Short mmCIF file of C-alpha atoms and ligand atoms in Angstrom, two decimals:
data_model
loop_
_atom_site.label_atom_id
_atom_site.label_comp_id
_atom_site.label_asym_id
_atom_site.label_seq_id
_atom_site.Cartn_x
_atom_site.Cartn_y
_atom_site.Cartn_z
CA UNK U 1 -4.32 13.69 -18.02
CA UNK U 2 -4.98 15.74 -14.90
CA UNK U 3 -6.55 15.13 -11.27
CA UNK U 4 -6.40 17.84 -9.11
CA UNK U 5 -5.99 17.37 -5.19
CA UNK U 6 -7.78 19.68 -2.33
CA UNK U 7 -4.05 20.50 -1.28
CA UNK U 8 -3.03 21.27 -4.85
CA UNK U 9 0.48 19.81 -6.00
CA UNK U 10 2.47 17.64 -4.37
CA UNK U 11 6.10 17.64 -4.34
CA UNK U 12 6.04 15.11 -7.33
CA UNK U 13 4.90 17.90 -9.35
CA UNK U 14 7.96 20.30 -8.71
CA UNK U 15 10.55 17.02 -9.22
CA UNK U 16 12.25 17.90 -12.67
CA UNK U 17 11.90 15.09 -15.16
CA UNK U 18 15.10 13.41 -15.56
CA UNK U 19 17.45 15.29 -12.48
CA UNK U 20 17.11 12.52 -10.05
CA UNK U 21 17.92 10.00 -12.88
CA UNK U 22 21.45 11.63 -13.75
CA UNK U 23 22.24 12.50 -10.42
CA UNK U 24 21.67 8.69 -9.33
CA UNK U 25 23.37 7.30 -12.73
CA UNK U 26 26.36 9.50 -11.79
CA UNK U 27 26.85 7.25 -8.92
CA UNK U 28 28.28 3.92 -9.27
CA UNK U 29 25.14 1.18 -7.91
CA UNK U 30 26.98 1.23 -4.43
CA UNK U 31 26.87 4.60 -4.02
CA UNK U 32 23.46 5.01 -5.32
CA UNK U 33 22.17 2.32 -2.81
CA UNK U 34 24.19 4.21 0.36
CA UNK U 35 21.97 7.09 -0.53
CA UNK U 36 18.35 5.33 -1.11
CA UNK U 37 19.95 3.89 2.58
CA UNK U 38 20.32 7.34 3.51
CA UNK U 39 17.19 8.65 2.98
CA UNK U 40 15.20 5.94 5.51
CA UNK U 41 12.99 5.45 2.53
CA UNK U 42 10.38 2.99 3.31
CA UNK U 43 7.83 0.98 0.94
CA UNK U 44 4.68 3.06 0.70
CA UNK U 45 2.98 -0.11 -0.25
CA UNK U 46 1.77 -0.57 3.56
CA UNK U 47 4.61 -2.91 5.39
CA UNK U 48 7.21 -0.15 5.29
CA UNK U 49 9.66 -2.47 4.60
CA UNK U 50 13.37 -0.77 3.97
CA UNK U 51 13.74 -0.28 0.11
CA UNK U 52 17.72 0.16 0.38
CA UNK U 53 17.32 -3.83 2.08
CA UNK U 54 15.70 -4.84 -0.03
CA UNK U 55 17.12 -3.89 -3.18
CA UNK U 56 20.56 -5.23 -1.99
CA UNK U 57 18.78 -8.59 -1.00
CA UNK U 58 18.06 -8.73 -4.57
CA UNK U 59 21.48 -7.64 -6.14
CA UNK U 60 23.36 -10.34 -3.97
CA UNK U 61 20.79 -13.04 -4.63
CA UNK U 62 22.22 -15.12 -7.52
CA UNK U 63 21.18 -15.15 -11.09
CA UNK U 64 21.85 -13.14 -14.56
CA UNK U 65 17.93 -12.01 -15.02
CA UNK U 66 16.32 -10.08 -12.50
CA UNK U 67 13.31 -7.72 -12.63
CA UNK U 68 11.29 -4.83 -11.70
CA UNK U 69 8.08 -5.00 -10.88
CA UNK U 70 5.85 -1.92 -10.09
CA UNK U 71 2.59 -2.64 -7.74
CA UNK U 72 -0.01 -0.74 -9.26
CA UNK U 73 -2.86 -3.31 -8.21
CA UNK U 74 -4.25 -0.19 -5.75
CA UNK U 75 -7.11 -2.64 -3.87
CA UNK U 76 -7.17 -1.51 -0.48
CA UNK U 77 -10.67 -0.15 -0.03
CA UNK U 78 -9.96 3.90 0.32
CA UNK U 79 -6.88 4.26 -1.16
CA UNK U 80 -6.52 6.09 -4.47
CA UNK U 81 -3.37 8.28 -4.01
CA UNK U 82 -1.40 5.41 -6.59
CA UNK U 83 -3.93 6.46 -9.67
CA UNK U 84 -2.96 10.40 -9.01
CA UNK U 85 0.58 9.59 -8.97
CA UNK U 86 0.00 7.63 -12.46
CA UNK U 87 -2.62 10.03 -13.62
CA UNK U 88 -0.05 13.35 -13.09
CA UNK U 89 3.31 11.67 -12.36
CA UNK U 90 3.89 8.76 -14.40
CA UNK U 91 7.49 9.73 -15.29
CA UNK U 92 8.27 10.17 -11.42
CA UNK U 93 7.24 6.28 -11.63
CA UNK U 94 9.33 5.10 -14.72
CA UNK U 95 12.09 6.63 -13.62
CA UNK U 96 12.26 5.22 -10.10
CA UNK U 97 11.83 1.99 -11.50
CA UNK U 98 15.22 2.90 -14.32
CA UNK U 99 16.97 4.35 -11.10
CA UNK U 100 16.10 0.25 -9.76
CA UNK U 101 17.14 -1.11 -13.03
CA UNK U 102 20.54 0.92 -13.58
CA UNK U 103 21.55 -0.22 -9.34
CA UNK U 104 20.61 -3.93 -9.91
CA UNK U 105 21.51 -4.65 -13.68
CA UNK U 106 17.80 -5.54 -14.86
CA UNK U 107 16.63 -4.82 -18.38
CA UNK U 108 12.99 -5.73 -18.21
CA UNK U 109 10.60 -3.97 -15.89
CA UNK U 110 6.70 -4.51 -15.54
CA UNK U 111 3.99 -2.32 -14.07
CA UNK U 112 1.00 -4.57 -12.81
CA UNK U 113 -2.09 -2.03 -12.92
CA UNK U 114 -4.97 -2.89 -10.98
CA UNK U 115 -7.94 -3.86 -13.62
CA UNK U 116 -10.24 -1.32 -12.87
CA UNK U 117 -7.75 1.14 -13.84
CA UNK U 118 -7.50 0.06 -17.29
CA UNK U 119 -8.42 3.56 -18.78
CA UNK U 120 -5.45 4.85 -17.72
CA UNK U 121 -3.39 2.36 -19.94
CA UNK U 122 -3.11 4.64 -22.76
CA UNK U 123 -1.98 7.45 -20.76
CA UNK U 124 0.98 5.02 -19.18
CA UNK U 125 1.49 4.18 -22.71
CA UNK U 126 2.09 7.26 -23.91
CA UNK U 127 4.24 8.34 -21.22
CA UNK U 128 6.25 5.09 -22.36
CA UNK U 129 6.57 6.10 -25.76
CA UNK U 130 7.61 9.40 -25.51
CA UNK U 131 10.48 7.76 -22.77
CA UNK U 132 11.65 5.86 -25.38
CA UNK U 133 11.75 8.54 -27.98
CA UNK U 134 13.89 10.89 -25.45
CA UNK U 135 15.86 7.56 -25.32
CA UNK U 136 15.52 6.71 -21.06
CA UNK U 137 14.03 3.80 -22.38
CA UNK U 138 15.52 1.11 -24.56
CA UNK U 139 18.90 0.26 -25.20
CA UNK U 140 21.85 2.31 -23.91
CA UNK U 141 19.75 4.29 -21.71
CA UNK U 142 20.19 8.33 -21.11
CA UNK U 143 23.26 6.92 -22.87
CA UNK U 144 24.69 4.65 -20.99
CA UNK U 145 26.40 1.68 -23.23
CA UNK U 146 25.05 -1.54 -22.02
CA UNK U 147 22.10 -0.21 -19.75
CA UNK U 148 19.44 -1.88 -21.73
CA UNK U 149 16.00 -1.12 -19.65
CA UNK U 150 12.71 -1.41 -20.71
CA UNK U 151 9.18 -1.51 -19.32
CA UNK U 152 6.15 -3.15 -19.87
CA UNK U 153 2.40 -2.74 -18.42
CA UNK U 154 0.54 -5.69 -17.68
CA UNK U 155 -3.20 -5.78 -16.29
CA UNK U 156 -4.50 -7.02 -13.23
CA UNK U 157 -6.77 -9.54 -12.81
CA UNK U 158 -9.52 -7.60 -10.26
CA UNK U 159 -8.75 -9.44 -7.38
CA UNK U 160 -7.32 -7.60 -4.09
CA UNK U 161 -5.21 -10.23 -3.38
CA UNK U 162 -3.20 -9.84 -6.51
CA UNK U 163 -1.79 -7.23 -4.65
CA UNK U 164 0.20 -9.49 -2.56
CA UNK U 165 3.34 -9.73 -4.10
CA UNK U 166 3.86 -13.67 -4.67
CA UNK U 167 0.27 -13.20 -5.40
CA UNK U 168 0.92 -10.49 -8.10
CA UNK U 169 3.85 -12.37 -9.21
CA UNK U 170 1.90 -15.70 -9.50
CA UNK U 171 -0.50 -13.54 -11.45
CA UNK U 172 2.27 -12.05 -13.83
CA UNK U 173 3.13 -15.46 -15.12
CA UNK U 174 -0.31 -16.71 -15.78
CA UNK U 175 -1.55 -18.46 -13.01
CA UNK U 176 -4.19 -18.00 -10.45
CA UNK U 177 -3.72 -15.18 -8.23
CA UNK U 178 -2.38 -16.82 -4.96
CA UNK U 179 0.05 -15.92 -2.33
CA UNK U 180 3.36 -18.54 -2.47
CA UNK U 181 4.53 -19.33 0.65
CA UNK U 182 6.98 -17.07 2.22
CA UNK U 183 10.22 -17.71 2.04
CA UNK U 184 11.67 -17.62 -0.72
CA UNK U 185 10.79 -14.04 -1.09
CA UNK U 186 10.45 -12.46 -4.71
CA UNK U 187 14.49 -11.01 -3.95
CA UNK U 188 15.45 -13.93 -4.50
CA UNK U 189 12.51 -16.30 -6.34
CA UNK U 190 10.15 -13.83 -7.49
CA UNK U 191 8.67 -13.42 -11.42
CA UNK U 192 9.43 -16.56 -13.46
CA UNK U 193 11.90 -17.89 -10.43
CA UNK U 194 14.48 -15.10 -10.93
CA UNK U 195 15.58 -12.21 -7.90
CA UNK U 196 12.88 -9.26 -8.45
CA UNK U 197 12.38 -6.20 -6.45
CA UNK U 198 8.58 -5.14 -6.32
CA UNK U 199 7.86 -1.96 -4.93
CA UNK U 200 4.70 -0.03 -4.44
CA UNK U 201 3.91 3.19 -7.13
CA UNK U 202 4.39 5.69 -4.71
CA UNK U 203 7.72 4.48 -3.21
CA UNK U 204 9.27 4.90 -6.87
CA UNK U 205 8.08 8.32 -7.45
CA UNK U 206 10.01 9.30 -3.72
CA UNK U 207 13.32 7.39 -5.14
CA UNK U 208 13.24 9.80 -7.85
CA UNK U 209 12.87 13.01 -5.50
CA UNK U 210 15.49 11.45 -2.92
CA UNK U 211 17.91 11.64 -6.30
CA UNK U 212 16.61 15.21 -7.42
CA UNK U 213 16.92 16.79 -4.12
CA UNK U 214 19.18 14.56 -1.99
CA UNK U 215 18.63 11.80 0.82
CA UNK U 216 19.57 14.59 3.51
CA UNK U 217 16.11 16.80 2.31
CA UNK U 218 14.11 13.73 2.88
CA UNK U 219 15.00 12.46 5.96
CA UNK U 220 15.04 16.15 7.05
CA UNK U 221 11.29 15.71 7.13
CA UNK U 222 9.06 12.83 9.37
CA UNK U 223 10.14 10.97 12.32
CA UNK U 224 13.71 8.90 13.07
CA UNK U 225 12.58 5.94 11.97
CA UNK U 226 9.40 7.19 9.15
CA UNK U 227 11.28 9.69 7.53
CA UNK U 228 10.40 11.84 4.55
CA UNK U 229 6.75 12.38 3.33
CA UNK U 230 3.39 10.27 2.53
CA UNK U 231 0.45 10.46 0.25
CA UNK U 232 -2.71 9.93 2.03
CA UNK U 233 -5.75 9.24 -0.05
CA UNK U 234 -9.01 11.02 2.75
CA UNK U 235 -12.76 9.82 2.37
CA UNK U 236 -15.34 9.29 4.38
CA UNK U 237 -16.95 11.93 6.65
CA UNK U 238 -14.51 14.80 6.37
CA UNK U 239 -15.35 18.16 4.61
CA UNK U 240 -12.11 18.27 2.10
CA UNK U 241 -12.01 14.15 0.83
CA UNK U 242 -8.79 13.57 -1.72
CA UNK U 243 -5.28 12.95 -1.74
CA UNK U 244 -3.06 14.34 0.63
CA UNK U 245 0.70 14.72 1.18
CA UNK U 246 1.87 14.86 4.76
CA UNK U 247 5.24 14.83 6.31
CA UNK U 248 5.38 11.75 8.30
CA UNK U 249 4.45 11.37 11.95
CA UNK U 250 1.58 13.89 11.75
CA UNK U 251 -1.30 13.10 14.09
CA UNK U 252 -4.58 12.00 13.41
CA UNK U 253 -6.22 15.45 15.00
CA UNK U 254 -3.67 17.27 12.74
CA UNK U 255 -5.17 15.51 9.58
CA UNK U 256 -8.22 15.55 10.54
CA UNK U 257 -7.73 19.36 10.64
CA UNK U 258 -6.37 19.59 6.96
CA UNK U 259 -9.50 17.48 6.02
CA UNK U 260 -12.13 19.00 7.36
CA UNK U 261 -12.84 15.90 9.60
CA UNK U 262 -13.01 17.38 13.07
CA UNK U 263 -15.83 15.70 15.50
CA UNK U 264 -14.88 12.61 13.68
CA UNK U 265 -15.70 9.72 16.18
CA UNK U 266 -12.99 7.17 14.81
CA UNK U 267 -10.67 6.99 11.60
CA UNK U 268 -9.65 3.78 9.81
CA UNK U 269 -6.11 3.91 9.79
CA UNK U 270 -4.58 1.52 6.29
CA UNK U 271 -8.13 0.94 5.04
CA UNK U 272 -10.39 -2.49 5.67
CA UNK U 273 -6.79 -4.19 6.54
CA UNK U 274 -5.18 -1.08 8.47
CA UNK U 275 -6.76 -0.48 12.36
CA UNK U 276 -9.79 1.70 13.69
CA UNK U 277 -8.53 4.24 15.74
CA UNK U 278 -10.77 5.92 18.23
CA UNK U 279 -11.04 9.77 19.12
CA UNK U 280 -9.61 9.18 22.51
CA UNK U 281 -6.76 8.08 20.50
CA UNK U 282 -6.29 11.05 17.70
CA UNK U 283 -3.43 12.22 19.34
CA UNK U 284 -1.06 9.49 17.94
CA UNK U 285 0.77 9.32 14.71
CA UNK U 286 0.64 8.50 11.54
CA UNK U 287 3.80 6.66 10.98
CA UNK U 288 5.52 3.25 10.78
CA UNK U 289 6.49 3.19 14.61
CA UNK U 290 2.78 4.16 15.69
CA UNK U 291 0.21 3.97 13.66
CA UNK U 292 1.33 2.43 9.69
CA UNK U 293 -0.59 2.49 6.91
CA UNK U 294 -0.50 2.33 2.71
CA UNK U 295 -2.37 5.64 2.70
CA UNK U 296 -5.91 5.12 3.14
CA UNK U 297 -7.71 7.42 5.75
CA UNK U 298 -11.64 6.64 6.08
CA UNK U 299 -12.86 9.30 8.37
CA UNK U 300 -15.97 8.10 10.58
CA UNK U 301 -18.22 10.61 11.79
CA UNK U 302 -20.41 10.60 14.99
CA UNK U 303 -23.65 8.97 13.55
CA UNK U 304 -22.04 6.18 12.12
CA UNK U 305 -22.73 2.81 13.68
CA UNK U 306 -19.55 0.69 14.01
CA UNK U 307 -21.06 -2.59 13.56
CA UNK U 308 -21.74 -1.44 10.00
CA UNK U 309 -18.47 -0.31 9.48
CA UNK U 310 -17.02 -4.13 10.78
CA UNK U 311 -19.41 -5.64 8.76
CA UNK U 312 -18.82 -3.56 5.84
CA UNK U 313 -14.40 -4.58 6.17
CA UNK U 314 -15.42 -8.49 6.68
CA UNK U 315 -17.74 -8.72 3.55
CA UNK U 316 -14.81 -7.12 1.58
CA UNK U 317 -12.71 -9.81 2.77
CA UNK U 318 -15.25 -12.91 2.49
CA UNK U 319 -15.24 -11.56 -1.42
CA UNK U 320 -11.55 -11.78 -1.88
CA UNK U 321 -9.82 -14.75 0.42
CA UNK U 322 -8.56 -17.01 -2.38
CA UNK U 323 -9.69 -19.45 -0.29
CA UNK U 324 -6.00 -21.36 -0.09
CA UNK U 325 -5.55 -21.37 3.56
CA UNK U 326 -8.70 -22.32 6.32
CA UNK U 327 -7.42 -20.22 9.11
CA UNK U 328 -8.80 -16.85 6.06
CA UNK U 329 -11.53 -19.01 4.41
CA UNK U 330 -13.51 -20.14 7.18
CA UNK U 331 -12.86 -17.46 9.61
CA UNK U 332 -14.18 -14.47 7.58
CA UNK U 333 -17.44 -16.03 7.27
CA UNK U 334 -17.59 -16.88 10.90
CA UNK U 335 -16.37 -13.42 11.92
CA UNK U 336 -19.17 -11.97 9.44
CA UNK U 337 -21.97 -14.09 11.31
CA UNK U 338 -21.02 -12.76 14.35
CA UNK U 339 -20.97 -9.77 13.61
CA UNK U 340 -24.66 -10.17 12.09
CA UNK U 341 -25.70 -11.53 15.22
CA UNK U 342 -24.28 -9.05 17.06
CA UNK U 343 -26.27 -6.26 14.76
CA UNK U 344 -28.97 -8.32 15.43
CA UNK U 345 -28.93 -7.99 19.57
CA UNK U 346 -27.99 -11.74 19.61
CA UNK U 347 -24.89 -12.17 21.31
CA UNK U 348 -23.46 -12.59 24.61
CA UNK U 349 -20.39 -11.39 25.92
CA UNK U 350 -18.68 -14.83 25.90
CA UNK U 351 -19.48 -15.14 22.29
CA UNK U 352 -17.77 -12.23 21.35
CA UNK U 353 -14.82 -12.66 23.29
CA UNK U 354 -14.50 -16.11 21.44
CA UNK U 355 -15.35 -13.81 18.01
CA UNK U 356 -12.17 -11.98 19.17
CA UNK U 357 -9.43 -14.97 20.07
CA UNK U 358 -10.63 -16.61 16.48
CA UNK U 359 -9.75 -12.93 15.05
CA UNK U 360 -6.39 -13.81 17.16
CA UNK U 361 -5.71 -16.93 15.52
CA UNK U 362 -6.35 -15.70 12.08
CA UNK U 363 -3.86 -13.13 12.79
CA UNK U 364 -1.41 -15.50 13.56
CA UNK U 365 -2.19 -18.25 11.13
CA UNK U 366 -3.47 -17.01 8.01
CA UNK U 367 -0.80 -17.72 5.68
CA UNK U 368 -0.43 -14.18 3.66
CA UNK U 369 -1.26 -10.73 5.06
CA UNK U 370 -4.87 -10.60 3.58
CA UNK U 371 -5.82 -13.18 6.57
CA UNK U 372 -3.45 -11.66 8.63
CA UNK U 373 -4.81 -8.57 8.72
CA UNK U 374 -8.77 -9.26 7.92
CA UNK U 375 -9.53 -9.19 11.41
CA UNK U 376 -7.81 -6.77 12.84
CA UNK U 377 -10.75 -3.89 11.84
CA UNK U 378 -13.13 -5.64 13.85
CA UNK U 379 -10.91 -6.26 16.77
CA UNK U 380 -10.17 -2.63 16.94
CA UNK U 381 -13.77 -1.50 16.75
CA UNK U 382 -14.39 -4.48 19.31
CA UNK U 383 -11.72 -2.79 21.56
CA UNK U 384 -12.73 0.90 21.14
CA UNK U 385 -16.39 0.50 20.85
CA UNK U 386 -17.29 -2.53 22.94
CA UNK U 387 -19.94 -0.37 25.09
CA UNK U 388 -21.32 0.67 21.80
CA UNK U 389 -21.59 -3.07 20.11
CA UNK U 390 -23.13 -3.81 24.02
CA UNK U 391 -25.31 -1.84 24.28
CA UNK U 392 -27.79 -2.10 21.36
CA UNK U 393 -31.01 -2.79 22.48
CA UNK U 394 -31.48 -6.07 23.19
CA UNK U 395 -27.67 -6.65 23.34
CA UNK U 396 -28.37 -6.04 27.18
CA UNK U 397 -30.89 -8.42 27.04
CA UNK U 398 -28.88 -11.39 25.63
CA UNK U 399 -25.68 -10.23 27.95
CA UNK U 400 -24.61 -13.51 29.62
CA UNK U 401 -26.34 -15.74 26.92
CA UNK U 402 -24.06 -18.37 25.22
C1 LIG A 1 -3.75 -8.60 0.40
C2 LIG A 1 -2.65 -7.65 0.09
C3 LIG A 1 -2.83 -6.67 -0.89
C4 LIG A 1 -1.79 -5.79 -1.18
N1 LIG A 1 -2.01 -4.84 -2.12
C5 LIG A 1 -1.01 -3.97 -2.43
C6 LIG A 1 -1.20 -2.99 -3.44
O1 LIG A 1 -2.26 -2.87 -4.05
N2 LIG A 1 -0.15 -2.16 -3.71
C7 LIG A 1 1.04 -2.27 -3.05
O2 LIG A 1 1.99 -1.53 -3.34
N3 LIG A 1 1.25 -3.19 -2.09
C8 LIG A 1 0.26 -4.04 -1.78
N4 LIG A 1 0.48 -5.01 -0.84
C9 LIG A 1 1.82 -5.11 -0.24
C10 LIG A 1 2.75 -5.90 -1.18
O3 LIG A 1 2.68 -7.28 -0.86
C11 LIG A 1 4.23 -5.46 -1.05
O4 LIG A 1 4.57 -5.46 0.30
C12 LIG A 1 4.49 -4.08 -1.62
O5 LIG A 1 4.11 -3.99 -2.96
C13 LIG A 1 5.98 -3.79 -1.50
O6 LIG A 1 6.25 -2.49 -1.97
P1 LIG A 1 6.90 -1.40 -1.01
O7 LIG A 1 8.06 -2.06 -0.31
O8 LIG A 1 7.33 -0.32 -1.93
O9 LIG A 1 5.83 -0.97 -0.06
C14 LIG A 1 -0.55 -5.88 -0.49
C15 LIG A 1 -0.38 -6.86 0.50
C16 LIG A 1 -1.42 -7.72 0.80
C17 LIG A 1 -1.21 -8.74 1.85
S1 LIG A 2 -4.85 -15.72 4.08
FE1 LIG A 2 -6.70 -15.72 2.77
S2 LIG A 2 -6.04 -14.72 0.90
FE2 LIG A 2 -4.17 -15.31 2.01
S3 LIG A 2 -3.64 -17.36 1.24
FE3 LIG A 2 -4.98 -17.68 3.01
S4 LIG A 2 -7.04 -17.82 2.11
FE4 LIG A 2 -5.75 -16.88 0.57
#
């Protein structure tokens, strides 16, 4: 299975299959975790959490189990870069997640694959099989007497929130698809109560070319603090849509560039839950110290109406909060109707502003990132674009109303 990319191949595609998993099995776990250190790799699930943190959070946490979980659930709206990685890649994947195995002594490891990608099953499958047959799967793997690693794909149940990791986790075990409070994290209570490091599809594949080519190559590339490269799935109003690889810390005018996308007039940085970014503002950069993101670009050209992109982001969300918490369930909706009303000409200054400190509060008191983050699209186009959202027609006329 194939999917090309306007850029052609990434550096996945030039990774030799199995040369980052003896050169990190040649290390003892110690040595192989000073290197993943090394490297600055950060999940390229969205939070760009440290992966060398947290996969010693996990080995010191207590307990004779532990797992690996792959987060394949995908959801953000305009990211796709994952499903090319698992379309063309898959190995890259497996084999980060053995590499996570071999350093914290696991021997089960699950892949939870978003539901609308269930036609690629019996590609992963495959790829699976013919892992075992070369014996990197198993017992005594690539050899090893008493590394005993195997993995196993599990569906998603179509919800974004599944996503989530205690969500996903939650979801792995057969219940409902909510986020657990935070803490415990999944290092140290995660699938079926036992230490479990989930990372993100993409951040597997790089542990694998950090082994291949060395921790010095990747940090060589990106910032200080975002180092190596980034997969970037592009849509929206740009000449050249797809998936991208980028070194991190590019700027938006630089991608915009690559993509054909220049005379944009904003670009969603990190998709509905990531942040609009204006073009007064393209000369930042795409990284975790500026602007972060998962991977998903949505490129906004001139004619498009803002409102309808806000409105667009909230109605995604007012589909998928699970409803647990009330700062998320009610405050979606309420968001939504203001933003109708604002579409609509009806609303006065002070109404937005109070639109925008509820926005605030969700941030703040949502209890899992999908709340956390629902608002913070329209607070950005509310920022950038207030003259616009002002001055619709009979916006002006309604200015001062309550
Ligand atoms: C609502 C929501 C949806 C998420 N969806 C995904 C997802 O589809 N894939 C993913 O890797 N991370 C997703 N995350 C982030 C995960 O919770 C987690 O941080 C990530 O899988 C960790 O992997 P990483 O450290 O490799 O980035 C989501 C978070 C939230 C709040
Ligand atoms: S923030 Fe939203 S999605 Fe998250 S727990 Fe609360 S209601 Fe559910």
């Amino acid at each position: 299975m194939t999917e090309t990319t306007p850029t052609g191949n990434l550096t996945f595609a030039a990774i030799e299959p199995e040369r980052g998993l003896a050169a990190a099995m040649a290390r003892t776990p110690e040595d192989l975790l000073s290197e993943v250190a090394r490297s600055g790799l950060r999940g390229r699930g969205g939070a760009g959490f440290p992966t060398s943190v947290k996969w010693s959070l996990a080995a010191d946490s207590p307990g004779e189990e532990k797992y690996i979980v792959c987060n394949a659930d995908e959801g953000e709206p305009g990211t796709f870069k994952d499903r090319v990685i698992l379309c063309n890649h898959a190995d890259l994947v497996f084999e980060g997640m053995t590499i996570a195995a071999y350093y914290l002594g696991a021997r089960h490891g699950i892949v939870y694959l978003r539901a609308e990608y269930t036609y690629l099953r019996a590609h992963l499958e495959q790829v699976l099989r013919q892992r075992r047959e070369k014996e990197l799967l198993g017992t005594s793997v690539a050899g090893r007497q008493g590394f005993d690693f195997d993995i196993q794909i599990h569906m998603g149940s179509g919800a974004y929130v599944c996503g989530e990791e205690t969500a996903l986790i939650e979801s792995l075990e057969g219940h409902r698809g909510e986020p657990r409070n935070r803490p415990p994290f999944p290092i140290d209570t995660g699938y079926l109560g036992r230490p479990t490091i989930v990372n993100n599809v993409e951040t597997f594949a790089w542990v694998v070319a950090i082994f291949a080519r060395g921790a010095d190559w990747f940090r060589s590339h990106g910032t200080e603090k975002s180092t190596g490269y980034k997969l970037y799935s592009v849509s929206g109003d740009c000449q050249r849509p797809g998936v991208y690889e980028f070194p991190m810390g590019i700027t938006v005018s630089q991608l915009l560039r690559d993509v054909g996308g220049i005379g944009a007039k904003a670009v969603q940085v990190g998709g509905a839950s990531g942040q609009c970014v204006p073009a007064s503002q393209f000369e930042r950069t795409i990284a975790y110290e500026d602007i972060p993101t998962g991977g998903s670009i949505i490129v906004f050209g001139p004619q498009r109406d803002m409102l309808d992109v806000a409105r667009n982001f909230l109605e995604f969300f007012a589909d998928e909060s699970c409803g647990q918490c009330t700062p998320c369930r009610e405050g979606v909706p309420k968001l939504l109707e203001g933003v109708e009303m604002l579409r609509r000409g009806r609303c006065s200054m002070d109404f937005l502003n109070e639109l925008c400190s509820l926005g605030q509060s969700m941030q703040l008191a949502s209890k899992c990132g999908l709340g956390q983050s629902a608002p913070n699209a329209f607070l950005s186009i509310v920022e950038h674009f207030r003259d616009e959202i002002l001055g619709r027609a009979d916006s002006r006329a309604h200015a001062g109303m309550s």
